[in-house]
Amino acid sequence: RDPEAGERNLVAASAILERILARDRKAPGVAGGLLDILVLRAAVARDRGVPEEARALIASAAQLLDSADPKERLRNAIVLEMGSALLARSEGALQDAIAAYDRILAAIERIPASERTDDEKGLALDLLAGKAEVLLRQSEPAAARRAVEAAIRAFPPDDPKLADALFVLAEIE
């Protein structure tokens, strides 16, 4: 594996999408694709130990939210908040990470349960698990448990993701 080559490819992909957006700010899927790449590049920068670059990439991604197709805005906002939460966690800004997780969860909860996709259900569970992990790092096991119990209440009793939520709860206990 060559992480530098991977980064060069992400930069090249970003440049292509930026050129398309320069011609057409509303090109379908392009803002979302660029936002995804910028958040991924932020994660790479974070992993390389360059948090200021990661923050700049997240800020650039945030500017794309208004360019996205209205149907993609929620998804893009979730991707952006996930990047922000992970960056905050890596920097030890645990309250900021929790706040980002809560904003994403609130966005997902606005989607009627019957209309949530499996991806959204899985993401909600991943978020609650991430939030629980942060709460445990802060020595708040009761709050971590409440976070996962909230997820459990949100799942219909026959949803296969419920088993995953119970597994997360078992890990906390």
Tab-separated table of N, CA and C in Angstrom:
chain	number	residue	atom	x	y	z
A	1	ARG	N	0.835	-1.189	0.000
A	1	ARG	CA	0.000	0.000	0.000
A	1	ARG	C	0.870	1.239	0.000
A	2	ASP	N	0.418	2.238	-0.739
A	2	ASP	CA	1.168	3.488	-0.836
A	2	ASP	C	0.226	4.641	-0.484
A	3	PRO	N	0.226	5.066	0.808
A	3	PRO	CA	-0.691	6.133	1.217
A	3	PRO	C	-0.490	7.434	0.456
A	4	GLU	N	0.745	7.723	0.077
A	4	GLU	CA	1.001	8.968	-0.664
A	4	GLU	C	0.352	8.916	-2.038
A	5	ALA	N	0.402	7.750	-2.690
A	5	ALA	CA	-0.254	7.606	-3.990
A	5	ALA	C	-1.765	7.735	-3.825
A	6	GLY	N	-2.278	7.160	-2.761
A	6	GLY	CA	-3.707	7.289	-2.487
A	6	GLY	C	-4.118	8.742	-2.307
A	7	GLU	N	-3.317	9.482	-1.559
A	7	GLU	CA	-3.599	10.911	-1.351
A	7	GLU	C	-3.533	11.673	-2.675
A	8	ARG	N	-2.539	11.360	-3.512
A	8	ARG	CA	-2.439	12.044	-4.824
A	8	ARG	C	-3.696	11.772	-5.655
A	9	ASN	N	-4.197	10.541	-5.597
A	9	ASN	CA	-5.405	10.214	-6.358
A	9	ASN	C	-6.623	10.963	-5.828
A	10	LEU	N	-6.703	11.107	-4.517
A	10	LEU	CA	-7.810	11.876	-3.936
A	10	LEU	C	-7.720	13.350	-4.331
A	11	VAL	N	-6.523	13.888	-4.336
A	11	VAL	CA	-6.334	15.286	-4.749
A	11	VAL	C	-6.731	15.450	-6.217
A	12	ALA	N	-6.332	14.496	-7.059
A	12	ALA	CA	-6.686	14.554	-8.487
A	12	ALA	C	-8.197	14.457	-8.664
A	13	ALA	N	-8.834	13.564	-7.912
A	13	ALA	CA	-10.292	13.432	-8.003
A	13	ALA	C	-10.974	14.719	-7.547
A	14	SER	N	-10.459	15.325	-6.478
A	14	SER	CA	-11.005	16.602	-5.997
A	14	SER	C	-10.936	17.662	-7.096
A	15	ALA	N	-9.792	17.737	-7.765
A	15	ALA	CA	-9.597	18.749	-8.810
A	15	ALA	C	-10.600	18.570	-9.944
A	16	ILE	N	-10.848	17.337	-10.326
A	16	ILE	CA	-11.824	17.079	-11.404
A	16	ILE	C	-13.199	17.574	-10.988
A	17	LEU	N	-13.626	17.199	-9.784
A	17	LEU	CA	-14.960	17.594	-9.330
A	17	LEU	C	-15.065	19.101	-9.120
A	18	GLU	N	-13.985	19.724	-8.670
A	18	GLU	CA	-13.987	21.177	-8.507
A	18	GLU	C	-14.152	21.880	-9.851
A	19	ARG	N	-13.515	21.353	-10.898
A	19	ARG	CA	-13.666	21.948	-12.236
A	19	ARG	C	-15.112	21.815	-12.718
A	20	ILE	N	-15.727	20.674	-12.465
A	20	ILE	CA	-17.128	20.484	-12.870
A	20	ILE	C	-18.023	21.464	-12.127
A	21	LEU	N	-17.804	21.611	-10.819
A	21	LEU	CA	-18.624	22.542	-10.040
A	21	LEU	C	-18.400	23.990	-10.452
A	22	ALA	N	-17.196	24.308	-10.910
A	22	ALA	CA	-16.927	25.674	-11.373
A	22	ALA	C	-17.794	26.006	-12.588
A	23	ARG	N	-18.068	24.988	-13.407
A	23	ARG	CA	-18.927	25.191	-14.586
A	23	ARG	C	-20.401	25.121	-14.232
A	24	ASP	N	-20.758	24.227	-13.280
A	24	ASP	CA	-22.163	23.995	-12.955
A	24	ASP	C	-22.289	23.662	-11.472
A	25	ARG	N	-22.629	24.671	-10.645
A	25	ARG	CA	-22.723	24.501	-9.190
A	25	ARG	C	-23.761	23.463	-8.790
A	26	LYS	N	-24.712	23.188	-9.667
A	26	LYS	CA	-25.803	22.255	-9.335
A	26	LYS	C	-25.665	20.922	-10.065
A	27	ALA	N	-24.497	20.601	-10.593
A	27	ALA	CA	-24.302	19.327	-11.298
A	27	ALA	C	-24.668	18.183	-10.346
A	28	PRO	N	-25.582	17.309	-10.767
A	28	PRO	CA	-26.077	16.250	-9.876
A	28	PRO	C	-24.961	15.359	-9.336
A	29	GLY	N	-24.945	15.211	-8.014
A	29	GLY	CA	-24.025	14.300	-7.362
A	29	GLY	C	-22.597	14.789	-7.208
A	30	VAL	N	-22.246	15.866	-7.878
A	30	VAL	CA	-20.852	16.305	-7.873
A	30	VAL	C	-20.469	16.919	-6.528
A	31	ALA	N	-21.314	17.781	-5.987
A	31	ALA	CA	-20.991	18.388	-4.684
A	31	ALA	C	-20.875	17.309	-3.616
A	32	GLY	N	-21.782	16.345	-3.641
A	32	GLY	CA	-21.716	15.258	-2.665
A	32	GLY	C	-20.462	14.421	-2.826
A	33	GLY	N	-20.080	14.154	-4.063
A	33	GLY	CA	-18.863	13.392	-4.307
A	33	GLY	C	-17.629	14.129	-3.818
A	34	LEU	N	-17.580	15.431	-4.091
A	34	LEU	CA	-16.443	16.227	-3.640
A	34	LEU	C	-16.428	16.312	-2.118
A	35	LEU	N	-17.588	16.504	-1.521
A	35	LEU	CA	-17.668	16.550	-0.067
A	35	LEU	C	-17.125	15.244	0.528
A	36	ASP	N	-17.526	14.109	-0.038
A	36	ASP	CA	-17.028	12.810	0.441
A	36	ASP	C	-15.502	12.748	0.374
A	37	ILE	N	-14.962	13.182	-0.744
A	37	ILE	CA	-13.512	13.127	-0.933
A	37	ILE	C	-12.801	14.050	0.051
A	38	LEU	N	-13.335	15.247	0.248
A	38	LEU	CA	-12.703	16.182	1.185
A	38	LEU	C	-12.721	15.640	2.612
A	39	VAL	N	-13.831	15.004	3.003
A	39	VAL	CA	-13.901	14.420	4.342
A	39	VAL	C	-12.911	13.254	4.456
A	40	LEU	N	-12.799	12.464	3.406
A	40	LEU	CA	-11.828	11.367	3.403
A	40	LEU	C	-10.405	11.911	3.479
A	41	ARG	N	-10.135	12.954	2.721
A	41	ARG	CA	-8.802	13.573	2.782
A	41	ARG	C	-8.528	14.140	4.178
A	42	ALA	N	-9.575	14.664	4.833
A	42	ALA	CA	-9.410	15.161	6.202
A	42	ALA	C	-9.023	14.015	7.136
A	43	ALA	N	-9.634	12.863	6.937
A	43	ALA	CA	-9.299	11.697	7.763
A	43	ALA	C	-7.846	11.277	7.529
A	44	VAL	N	-7.426	11.320	6.287
A	44	VAL	CA	-6.040	10.965	5.966
A	44	VAL	C	-5.087	11.971	6.625
A	45	ALA	N	-5.420	13.246	6.527
A	45	ALA	CA	-4.577	14.279	7.151
A	45	ALA	C	-4.532	14.086	8.667
A	46	ARG	N	-5.671	13.771	9.244
A	46	ARG	CA	-5.726	13.502	10.693
A	46	ARG	C	-4.800	12.343	11.039
A	47	ASP	N	-4.888	11.275	10.253
A	47	ASP	CA	-4.061	10.094	10.509
A	47	ASP	C	-2.568	10.382	10.306
A	48	ARG	N	-2.265	11.332	9.429
A	48	ARG	CA	-0.865	11.724	9.207
A	48	ARG	C	-0.369	12.669	10.290
A	49	GLY	N	-1.271	13.090	11.187
A	49	GLY	CA	-0.883	13.996	12.264
A	49	GLY	C	-0.843	15.449	11.847
A	50	VAL	N	-1.690	15.818	10.874
A	50	VAL	CA	-1.739	17.201	10.403
A	50	VAL	C	-3.165	17.733	10.626
A	51	PRO	N	-3.515	17.988	11.906
A	51	PRO	CA	-4.898	18.380	12.203
A	51	PRO	C	-5.326	19.693	11.566
A	52	GLU	N	-4.392	20.634	11.384
A	52	GLU	CA	-4.790	21.908	10.767
A	52	GLU	C	-5.225	21.697	9.318
A	53	GLU	N	-4.572	20.790	8.609
A	53	GLU	CA	-4.989	20.457	7.239
A	53	GLU	C	-6.351	19.770	7.270
A	54	ALA	N	-6.544	18.881	8.237
A	54	ALA	CA	-7.823	18.183	8.364
A	54	ALA	C	-8.954	19.182	8.614
A	55	ARG	N	-8.728	20.136	9.507
A	55	ARG	CA	-9.761	21.148	9.787
A	55	ARG	C	-10.058	21.990	8.548
A	56	ALA	N	-9.032	22.348	7.792
A	56	ALA	CA	-9.235	23.147	6.571
A	56	ALA	C	-10.050	22.363	5.544
A	57	LEU	N	-9.786	21.067	5.424
A	57	LEU	CA	-10.539	20.245	4.472
A	57	LEU	C	-11.997	20.106	4.904
A	58	ILE	N	-12.233	19.958	6.205
A	58	ILE	CA	-13.613	19.898	6.712
A	58	ILE	C	-14.322	21.225	6.432
A	59	ALA	N	-13.620	22.342	6.627
A	59	ALA	CA	-14.216	23.656	6.349
A	59	ALA	C	-14.553	23.799	4.863
A	60	SER	N	-13.679	23.307	3.998
A	60	SER	CA	-13.960	23.351	2.555
A	60	SER	C	-15.173	22.499	2.218
A	61	ALA	N	-15.262	21.338	2.852
A	61	ALA	CA	-16.407	20.456	2.611
A	61	ALA	C	-17.703	21.128	3.056
A	62	ALA	N	-17.657	21.848	4.172
A	62	ALA	CA	-18.864	22.518	4.689
A	62	ALA	C	-19.401	23.537	3.693
A	63	GLN	N	-18.521	24.162	2.930
A	63	GLN	CA	-18.966	25.161	1.953
A	63	GLN	C	-19.752	24.545	0.807
A	64	LEU	N	-19.682	23.227	0.670
A	64	LEU	CA	-20.367	22.557	-0.434
A	64	LEU	C	-21.819	22.209	-0.122
A	65	LEU	N	-22.222	22.337	1.124
A	65	LEU	CA	-23.575	21.907	1.483
A	65	LEU	C	-24.650	22.626	0.675
A	66	ASP	N	-24.469	23.911	0.438
A	66	ASP	CA	-25.477	24.666	-0.312
A	66	ASP	C	-25.490	24.314	-1.795
A	67	SER	N	-24.389	23.756	-2.290
A	67	SER	CA	-24.311	23.402	-3.713
A	67	SER	C	-25.026	22.104	-4.027
A	68	ALA	N	-25.238	21.292	-3.026
A	68	ALA	CA	-25.788	19.958	-3.254
A	68	ALA	C	-27.256	20.011	-3.629
A	69	ASP	N	-27.662	18.992	-4.341
A	69	ASP	CA	-29.067	18.769	-4.631
A	69	ASP	C	-29.795	18.689	-3.292
A	70	PRO	N	-30.966	19.327	-3.178
A	70	PRO	CA	-31.677	19.293	-1.893
A	70	PRO	C	-31.892	17.866	-1.354
A	71	LYS	N	-32.048	16.899	-2.235
A	71	LYS	CA	-32.236	15.516	-1.799
A	71	LYS	C	-30.961	14.946	-1.191
A	72	GLU	N	-29.828	15.507	-1.546
A	72	GLU	CA	-28.544	15.021	-1.042
A	72	GLU	C	-28.072	15.780	0.190
A	73	ARG	N	-28.718	16.877	0.536
A	73	ARG	CA	-28.206	17.726	1.614
A	73	ARG	C	-28.124	17.011	2.946
A	74	LEU	N	-29.149	16.253	3.296
A	74	LEU	CA	-29.126	15.557	4.577
A	74	LEU	C	-27.972	14.564	4.614
A	75	ARG	N	-27.826	13.780	3.561
A	75	ARG	CA	-26.744	12.804	3.493
A	75	ARG	C	-25.395	13.500	3.592
A	76	ASN	N	-25.231	14.587	2.858
A	76	ASN	CA	-23.960	15.313	2.867
A	76	ASN	C	-23.683	15.931	4.235
A	77	ALA	N	-24.731	16.460	4.868
A	77	ALA	CA	-24.555	17.036	6.205
A	77	ALA	C	-24.121	15.957	7.191
A	78	ILE	N	-24.662	14.766	7.042
A	78	ILE	CA	-24.288	13.658	7.922
A	78	ILE	C	-22.826	13.281	7.705
A	79	VAL	N	-22.408	13.177	6.458
A	79	VAL	CA	-21.008	12.840	6.154
A	79	VAL	C	-20.082	13.898	6.748
A	80	LEU	N	-20.442	15.149	6.585
A	80	LEU	CA	-19.625	16.247	7.108
A	80	LEU	C	-19.534	16.180	8.631
A	81	GLU	N	-20.658	15.987	9.289
A	81	GLU	CA	-20.655	15.906	10.755
A	81	GLU	C	-19.859	14.702	11.241
A	82	MET	N	-19.925	13.591	10.500
A	82	MET	CA	-19.131	12.419	10.882
A	82	MET	C	-17.641	12.763	10.837
A	83	GLY	N	-17.231	13.431	9.772
A	83	GLY	CA	-15.833	13.853	9.679
A	83	GLY	C	-15.455	14.770	10.820
A	84	SER	N	-16.341	15.691	11.151
A	84	SER	CA	-16.085	16.620	12.259
A	84	SER	C	-15.991	15.879	13.585
A	85	ALA	N	-16.877	14.911	13.784
A	85	ALA	CA	-16.874	14.144	15.041
A	85	ALA	C	-15.582	13.348	15.189
A	86	LEU	N	-15.161	12.702	14.115
A	86	LEU	CA	-13.944	11.898	14.185
A	86	LEU	C	-12.711	12.767	14.412
A	87	LEU	N	-12.694	13.928	13.778
A	87	LEU	CA	-11.572	14.850	13.991
A	87	LEU	C	-11.562	15.341	15.434
A	88	ALA	N	-12.727	15.705	15.942
A	88	ALA	CA	-12.814	16.174	17.331
A	88	ALA	C	-12.351	15.087	18.295
A	89	ARG	N	-12.773	13.854	18.052
A	89	ARG	CA	-12.337	12.738	18.913
A	89	ARG	C	-10.829	12.586	18.891
A	90	SER	N	-10.249	12.665	17.700
A	90	SER	CA	-8.802	12.462	17.592
A	90	SER	C	-8.021	13.575	18.280
A	91	GLU	N	-8.631	14.750	18.375
A	91	GLU	CA	-7.969	15.884	19.032
A	91	GLU	C	-8.287	15.946	20.515
A	92	GLY	N	-9.087	14.991	20.990
A	92	GLY	CA	-9.441	14.980	22.411
A	92	GLY	C	-10.556	15.939	22.767
A	93	ALA	N	-11.198	16.526	21.774
A	93	ALA	CA	-12.310	17.448	22.013
A	93	ALA	C	-13.597	16.621	22.106
A	94	LEU	N	-13.714	15.899	23.210
A	94	LEU	CA	-14.781	14.917	23.334
A	94	LEU	C	-16.173	15.543	23.361
A	95	GLN	N	-16.315	16.705	23.983
A	95	GLN	CA	-17.629	17.367	23.994
A	95	GLN	C	-18.037	17.786	22.584
A	96	ASP	N	-17.072	18.236	21.788
A	96	ASP	CA	-17.365	18.598	20.395
A	96	ASP	C	-17.779	17.360	19.600
A	97	ALA	N	-17.122	16.235	19.864
A	97	ALA	CA	-17.485	14.991	19.185
A	97	ALA	C	-18.898	14.583	19.555
A	98	ILE	N	-19.228	14.657	20.833
A	98	ILE	CA	-20.581	14.299	21.277
A	98	ILE	C	-21.607	15.219	20.632
A	99	ALA	N	-21.307	16.502	20.566
A	99	ALA	CA	-22.241	17.454	19.945
A	99	ALA	C	-22.450	17.121	18.468
A	100	ALA	N	-21.382	16.754	17.769
A	100	ALA	CA	-21.515	16.379	16.356
A	100	ALA	C	-22.350	15.114	16.217
A	101	TYR	N	-22.089	14.121	17.066
A	101	TYR	CA	-22.905	12.902	17.028
A	101	TYR	C	-24.372	13.236	17.266
A	102	ASP	N	-24.640	14.104	18.234
A	102	ASP	CA	-26.029	14.459	18.541
A	102	ASP	C	-26.703	15.169	17.371
A	103	ARG	N	-25.958	16.025	16.661
A	103	ARG	CA	-26.549	16.713	15.495
A	103	ARG	C	-26.905	15.705	14.402
A	104	ILE	N	-26.044	14.720	14.188
A	104	ILE	CA	-26.330	13.716	13.160
A	104	ILE	C	-27.533	12.873	13.566
A	105	LEU	N	-27.541	12.446	14.809
A	105	LEU	CA	-28.651	11.624	15.289
A	105	LEU	C	-29.975	12.385	15.184
A	106	ALA	N	-29.949	13.665	15.502
A	106	ALA	CA	-31.164	14.478	15.396
A	106	ALA	C	-31.642	14.534	13.946
A	107	ALA	N	-30.696	14.647	13.014
A	107	ALA	CA	-31.070	14.680	11.593
A	107	ALA	C	-31.692	13.355	11.168
A	108	ILE	N	-31.126	12.258	11.616
A	108	ILE	CA	-31.664	10.948	11.254
A	108	ILE	C	-33.027	10.736	11.914
A	109	GLU	N	-33.173	11.192	13.146
A	109	GLU	CA	-34.442	11.016	13.853
A	109	GLU	C	-35.579	11.808	13.209
A	110	ARG	N	-35.244	12.847	12.441
A	110	ARG	CA	-36.292	13.603	11.735
A	110	ARG	C	-36.884	12.799	10.579
A	111	ILE	N	-36.189	11.745	10.165
A	111	ILE	CA	-36.701	10.869	9.116
A	111	ILE	C	-37.642	9.876	9.792
A	112	PRO	N	-38.883	9.785	9.338
A	112	PRO	CA	-39.786	8.809	9.970
A	112	PRO	C	-39.162	7.416	9.967
A	113	ALA	N	-39.305	6.694	11.080
A	113	ALA	CA	-38.664	5.384	11.243
A	113	ALA	C	-39.002	4.447	10.081
A	114	SER	N	-40.219	4.509	9.600
A	114	SER	CA	-40.630	3.611	8.512
A	114	SER	C	-39.964	3.956	7.183
A	115	GLU	N	-39.397	5.166	7.074
A	115	GLU	CA	-38.773	5.607	5.829
A	115	GLU	C	-37.242	5.546	5.876
A	116	ARG	N	-36.669	5.182	7.011
A	116	ARG	CA	-35.219	5.125	7.120
A	116	ARG	C	-34.683	3.929	6.349
A	117	THR	N	-33.612	4.182	5.627
A	117	THR	CA	-32.968	3.104	4.876
A	117	THR	C	-32.114	2.271	5.838
A	118	ASP	N	-31.702	1.103	5.368
A	118	ASP	CA	-30.802	0.287	6.182
A	118	ASP	C	-29.498	1.033	6.456
A	119	ASP	N	-29.043	1.818	5.467
A	119	ASP	CA	-27.824	2.612	5.675
A	119	ASP	C	-28.014	3.609	6.812
A	120	GLU	N	-29.160	4.284	6.829
A	120	GLU	CA	-29.420	5.264	7.880
A	120	GLU	C	-29.552	4.588	9.244
A	121	LYS	N	-30.181	3.435	9.272
A	121	LYS	CA	-30.291	2.697	10.540
A	121	LYS	C	-28.913	2.267	11.026
A	122	GLY	N	-28.107	1.750	10.108
A	122	GLY	CA	-26.760	1.325	10.476
A	122	GLY	C	-25.916	2.498	10.928
A	123	LEU	N	-26.066	3.627	10.242
A	123	LEU	CA	-25.311	4.821	10.618
A	123	LEU	C	-25.720	5.280	12.009
A	124	ALA	N	-27.023	5.272	12.286
A	124	ALA	CA	-27.482	5.683	13.615
A	124	ALA	C	-26.862	4.798	14.691
A	125	LEU	N	-26.818	3.519	14.416
A	125	LEU	CA	-26.217	2.605	15.382
A	125	LEU	C	-24.720	2.879	15.531
A	126	ASP	N	-24.029	3.089	14.418
A	126	ASP	CA	-22.599	3.407	14.474
A	126	ASP	C	-22.349	4.691	15.265
A	127	LEU	N	-23.217	5.667	15.049
A	127	LEU	CA	-23.081	6.941	15.759
A	127	LEU	C	-23.269	6.749	17.256
A	128	LEU	N	-24.296	5.992	17.611
A	128	LEU	CA	-24.543	5.772	19.029
A	128	LEU	C	-23.414	4.973	19.668
A	129	ALA	N	-22.860	4.043	18.911
A	129	ALA	CA	-21.715	3.292	19.428
A	129	ALA	C	-20.517	4.225	19.607
A	130	GLY	N	-20.299	5.115	18.623
A	130	GLY	CA	-19.213	6.086	18.739
A	130	GLY	C	-19.424	7.028	19.907
A	131	LYS	N	-20.650	7.488	20.052
A	131	LYS	CA	-20.958	8.380	21.173
A	131	LYS	C	-20.757	7.645	22.493
A	132	ALA	N	-21.200	6.389	22.554
A	132	ALA	CA	-21.026	5.601	23.776
A	132	ALA	C	-19.536	5.442	24.101
A	133	GLU	N	-18.727	5.227	23.074
A	133	GLU	CA	-17.280	5.086	23.282
A	133	GLU	C	-16.686	6.368	23.863
A	134	VAL	N	-17.112	7.509	23.325
A	134	VAL	CA	-16.621	8.790	23.842
A	134	VAL	C	-17.070	8.969	25.290
A	135	LEU	N	-18.322	8.637	25.567
A	135	LEU	CA	-18.822	8.770	26.933
A	135	LEU	C	-18.064	7.850	27.889
A	136	LEU	N	-17.731	6.670	27.419
A	136	LEU	CA	-16.941	5.764	28.256
A	136	LEU	C	-15.544	6.326	28.502
A	137	ARG	N	-14.961	6.979	27.478
A	137	ARG	CA	-13.642	7.614	27.655
A	137	ARG	C	-13.718	8.711	28.704
A	138	GLN	N	-14.900	9.301	28.841
A	138	GLN	CA	-15.089	10.346	29.845
A	138	GLN	C	-15.543	9.752	31.179
A	139	SER	N	-15.484	8.432	31.274
A	139	SER	CA	-15.920	7.727	32.493
A	139	SER	C	-17.380	8.013	32.810
A	140	GLU	N	-18.216	7.956	31.787
A	140	GLU	CA	-19.651	8.155	31.956
A	140	GLU	C	-20.417	6.936	31.432
A	141	PRO	N	-20.264	5.769	32.091
A	141	PRO	CA	-20.921	4.565	31.581
A	141	PRO	C	-22.446	4.654	31.576
A	142	ALA	N	-23.024	5.363	32.535
A	142	ALA	CA	-24.485	5.477	32.561
A	142	ALA	C	-24.977	6.237	31.329
A	143	ALA	N	-24.285	7.301	30.964
A	143	ALA	CA	-24.668	8.073	29.776
A	143	ALA	C	-24.460	7.237	28.516
A	144	ALA	N	-23.389	6.457	28.472
A	144	ALA	CA	-23.140	5.580	27.323
A	144	ALA	C	-24.278	4.574	27.186
A	145	ARG	N	-24.675	4.004	28.305
A	145	ARG	CA	-25.774	3.028	28.287
A	145	ARG	C	-27.065	3.692	27.787
A	146	ARG	N	-27.358	4.894	28.265
A	146	ARG	CA	-28.574	5.605	27.824
A	146	ARG	C	-28.543	5.866	26.327
A	147	ALA	N	-27.364	6.195	25.794
A	147	ALA	CA	-27.250	6.453	24.355
A	147	ALA	C	-27.623	5.213	23.555
A	148	VAL	N	-27.129	4.073	23.977
A	148	VAL	CA	-27.435	2.841	23.239
A	148	VAL	C	-28.888	2.419	23.477
A	149	GLU	N	-29.376	2.595	24.681
A	149	GLU	CA	-30.782	2.258	24.946
A	149	GLU	C	-31.713	3.099	24.086
A	150	ALA	N	-31.335	4.345	23.823
A	150	ALA	CA	-32.140	5.192	22.935
A	150	ALA	C	-32.192	4.596	21.537
A	151	ALA	N	-31.063	4.065	21.092
A	151	ALA	CA	-31.039	3.421	19.770
A	151	ALA	C	-31.942	2.199	19.768
A	152	ILE	N	-31.885	1.434	20.825
A	152	ILE	CA	-32.700	0.221	20.902
A	152	ILE	C	-34.183	0.563	20.811
A	153	ARG	N	-34.583	1.621	21.494
A	153	ARG	CA	-35.999	2.029	21.443
A	153	ARG	C	-36.422	2.486	20.051
A	154	ALA	N	-35.468	2.953	19.265
A	154	ALA	CA	-35.796	3.469	17.933
A	154	ALA	C	-36.005	2.366	16.898
A	155	PHE	N	-35.553	1.153	17.187
A	155	PHE	CA	-35.678	0.063	16.221
A	155	PHE	C	-36.982	-0.696	16.417
A	156	PRO	N	-37.651	-1.046	15.323
A	156	PRO	CA	-38.812	-1.935	15.439
A	156	PRO	C	-38.341	-3.296	15.981
A	157	PRO	N	-39.220	-4.024	16.678
A	157	PRO	CA	-38.786	-5.267	17.321
A	157	PRO	C	-38.285	-6.343	16.361
A	158	ASP	N	-38.643	-6.259	15.096
A	158	ASP	CA	-38.220	-7.282	14.134
A	158	ASP	C	-37.083	-6.815	13.221
A	159	ASP	N	-36.478	-5.685	13.553
A	159	ASP	CA	-35.396	-5.149	12.733
A	159	ASP	C	-34.095	-5.873	13.064
A	160	PRO	N	-33.390	-6.405	12.048
A	160	PRO	CA	-32.133	-7.111	12.328
A	160	PRO	C	-31.066	-6.222	12.967
A	161	LYS	N	-31.146	-4.924	12.760
A	161	LYS	CA	-30.166	-4.015	13.361
A	161	LYS	C	-30.325	-3.958	14.884
A	162	LEU	N	-31.480	-4.355	15.383
A	162	LEU	CA	-31.698	-4.372	16.821
A	162	LEU	C	-30.691	-5.301	17.501
A	163	ALA	N	-30.392	-6.414	16.866
A	163	ALA	CA	-29.400	-7.345	17.430
A	163	ALA	C	-28.041	-6.659	17.556
A	164	ASP	N	-27.681	-5.856	16.562
A	164	ASP	CA	-26.410	-5.122	16.628
A	164	ASP	C	-26.407	-4.136	17.799
A	165	ALA	N	-27.537	-3.463	17.993
A	165	ALA	CA	-27.645	-2.506	19.104
A	165	ALA	C	-27.492	-3.214	20.442
A	166	LEU	N	-28.095	-4.384	20.562
A	166	LEU	CA	-27.966	-5.151	21.805
A	166	LEU	C	-26.523	-5.609	22.024
A	167	PHE	N	-25.819	-5.903	20.948
A	167	PHE	CA	-24.420	-6.284	21.051
A	167	PHE	C	-23.601	-5.116	21.592
A	168	VAL	N	-23.855	-3.913	21.080
A	168	VAL	CA	-23.146	-2.726	21.577
A	168	VAL	C	-23.433	-2.535	23.059
A	169	LEU	N	-24.699	-2.711	23.455
A	169	LEU	CA	-25.056	-2.571	24.845
A	169	LEU	C	-24.310	-3.596	25.702
A	170	ALA	N	-24.189	-4.816	25.200
A	170	ALA	CA	-23.468	-5.860	25.925
A	170	ALA	C	-22.005	-5.467	26.111
A	171	GLU	N	-21.419	-4.815	25.114
A	171	GLU	CA	-20.024	-4.384	25.240
A	171	GLU	C	-19.844	-3.334	26.334
A	172	ILE	N	-20.853	-2.487	26.497
A	172	ILE	CA	-20.776	-1.445	27.521
A	172	ILE	C	-20.855	-2.069	28.907
A	173	GLU	N	-21.732	-3.061	29.023
A	173	GLU	CA	-21.936	-3.678	30.335
A	173	GLU	C	-20.851	-4.692	30.564
